[in-house]
Structures are given as structure tokens and as C-alpha cells.
Amino acid sequence: MTPKQVERAVTVGDDLLTTHKPLLAGGTLRPHCGAGKADEETTEWRRAVNCEACLQLLKEDDHA
């Protein structure tokens, strides 16, 4: 039996509903789509990604 992979996501600033694909940039987790300002805090979650721009980037990565 294979353990289920837990998806990870990040939120930016006060928006705790929109979850983004995380990207490690300069030692900090940032949204893959570039959402938010550079100085806004990000929080990592064990949740599914729901950001439309991040999901589109994931689809493009799968087709590359």
C-alpha cells in the first residue's frame, strides 16, 4: 500500500481562501503564479491548490 501524497499550498497575506502552488524563491515560499507583494507573508498549508493561475501553470507543466 502506498501512502497518499499530501498536497501542499501557500496563502498570501490576509487571503486565506486562495491557495497557490508553492515555489521556493530566495529561501522563501512564494506563489508560483506571482500573486501578492514581495513583502507579504506566506503561510504553508496541507490543502489543495485552488488558484486558477497556478492550476493553469500546473497544466502547462504537465504538457511540456
C-alpha positions as protocol buffer text, in pm:
chain_id: "A"
residue {
  index: 1
  type: MET
  ca { x: 0 y: 0 z: 0 }
}
residue {
  index: 2
  type: THR
  ca { x: 137 y: 339 z: -100 }
}
residue {
  index: 3
  type: PRO
  ca { x: 87 y: 633 z: 136 }
}
residue {
  index: 4
  type: LYS
  ca { x: -134 y: 909 z: -3 }
}
residue {
  index: 5
  type: GLN
  ca { x: 66 y: 1213 z: -110 }
}
residue {
  index: 6
  type: VAL
  ca { x: -47 y: 1523 z: 77 }
}
residue {
  index: 7
  type: GLU
  ca { x: -71 y: 1830 z: -142 }
}
residue {
  index: 8
  type: ARG
  ca { x: 88 y: 2146 z: -10 }
}
residue {
  index: 9
  type: ALA
  ca { x: -14 y: 2501 z: -88 }
}
residue {
  index: 10
  type: VAL
  ca { x: 58 y: 2856 z: 28 }
}
residue {
  index: 11
  type: THR
  ca { x: -166 y: 3152 z: 100 }
}
residue {
  index: 12
  type: VAL
  ca { x: -56 y: 3515 z: 78 }
}
residue {
  index: 13
  type: GLY
  ca { x: -127 y: 3786 z: 332 }
}
residue {
  index: 14
  type: ASP
  ca { x: -482 y: 3806 z: 465 }
}
residue {
  index: 15
  type: ASP
  ca { x: -633 y: 3595 z: 183 }
}
residue {
  index: 16
  type: LEU
  ca { x: -658 y: 3255 z: 350 }
}
residue {
  index: 17
  type: LEU
  ca { x: -903 y: 3114 z: 94 }
}
residue {
  index: 18
  type: THR
  ca { x: -694 y: 3127 z: -223 }
}
residue {
  index: 19
  type: THR
  ca { x: -428 y: 2857 z: -215 }
}
residue {
  index: 20
  type: HIS
  ca { x: -132 y: 2869 z: -450 }
}
residue {
  index: 21
  type: LYS
  ca { x: 128 y: 2621 z: -572 }
}
residue {
  index: 22
  type: PRO
  ca { x: 439 y: 2691 z: -361 }
}
residue {
  index: 23
  type: LEU
  ca { x: 766 y: 2795 z: -521 }
}
residue {
  index: 24
  type: LEU
  ca { x: 1085 y: 2832 z: -320 }
}
residue {
  index: 25
  type: ALA
  ca { x: 1234 y: 3171 z: -412 }
}
residue {
  index: 26
  type: GLY
  ca { x: 1530 y: 3311 z: -224 }
}
residue {
  index: 27
  type: GLY
  ca { x: 1467 y: 3083 z: 73 }
}
residue {
  index: 28
  type: THR
  ca { x: 1102 y: 3192 z: 99 }
}
residue {
  index: 29
  type: LEU
  ca { x: 789 y: 3014 z: -19 }
}
residue {
  index: 30
  type: ARG
  ca { x: 610 y: 3227 z: -278 }
}
residue {
  index: 31
  type: PRO
  ca { x: 309 y: 3162 z: -503 }
}
residue {
  index: 32
  type: HIS
  ca { x: 406 y: 3004 z: -835 }
}
residue {
  index: 33
  type: CYS
  ca { x: 175 y: 3247 z: -1017 }
}
residue {
  index: 34
  type: GLY
  ca { x: 342 y: 3555 z: -863 }
}
residue {
  index: 35
  type: ALA
  ca { x: 41 y: 3667 z: -658 }
}
residue {
  index: 36
  type: GLY
  ca { x: 93 y: 3911 z: -373 }
}
residue {
  index: 37
  type: LYS
  ca { x: 365 y: 4159 z: -293 }
}
residue {
  index: 38
  type: ALA
  ca { x: 721 y: 4052 z: -213 }
}
residue {
  index: 39
  type: ASP
  ca { x: 688 y: 4169 z: 148 }
}
residue {
  index: 40
  type: GLU
  ca { x: 356 y: 3990 z: 215 }
}
residue {
  index: 41
  type: GLU
  ca { x: 373 y: 3693 z: 449 }
}
residue {
  index: 42
  type: THR
  ca { x: 302 y: 3348 z: 308 }
}
residue {
  index: 43
  type: THR
  ca { x: 165 y: 3055 z: 507 }
}
residue {
  index: 44
  type: GLU
  ca { x: 210 y: 2692 z: 407 }
}
residue {
  index: 45
  type: TRP
  ca { x: -89 y: 2457 z: 430 }
}
residue {
  index: 46
  type: ARG
  ca { x: -172 y: 2095 z: 365 }
}
residue {
  index: 47
  type: ARG
  ca { x: -451 y: 2186 z: 126 }
}
residue {
  index: 48
  type: ALA
  ca { x: -528 y: 2153 z: -242 }
}
residue {
  index: 49
  type: VAL
  ca { x: -429 y: 2436 z: -476 }
}
residue {
  index: 50
  type: ASN
  ca { x: -733 y: 2637 z: -595 }
}
residue {
  index: 51
  type: CYS
  ca { x: -572 y: 2942 z: -762 }
}
residue {
  index: 52
  type: GLU
  ca { x: -678 y: 2944 z: -1128 }
}
residue {
  index: 53
  type: ALA
  ca { x: -343 y: 3087 z: -1246 }
}
residue {
  index: 54
  type: CYS
  ca { x: -143 y: 2825 z: -1053 }
}
residue {
  index: 55
  type: LEU
  ca { x: -367 y: 2546 z: -1181 }
}
residue {
  index: 56
  type: GLN
  ca { x: -314 y: 2667 z: -1538 }
}
residue {
  index: 57
  type: LEU
  ca { x: 63 y: 2668 z: -1483 }
}
residue {
  index: 58
  type: LEU
  ca { x: 41 y: 2313 z: -1347 }
}
residue {
  index: 59
  type: LYS
  ca { x: -146 y: 2201 z: -1661 }
}
residue {
  index: 60
  type: GLU
  ca { x: 117 y: 2365 z: -1883 }
}
residue {
  index: 61
  type: ASP
  ca { x: 396 y: 2192 z: -1687 }
}
residue {
  index: 62
  type: ASP
  ca { x: 222 y: 1856 z: -1738 }
}
residue {
  index: 63
  type: HIS
  ca { x: 210 y: 1910 z: -2115 }
}
residue {
  index: 64
  type: ALA
  ca { x: 572 y: 2023 z: -2150 }
}
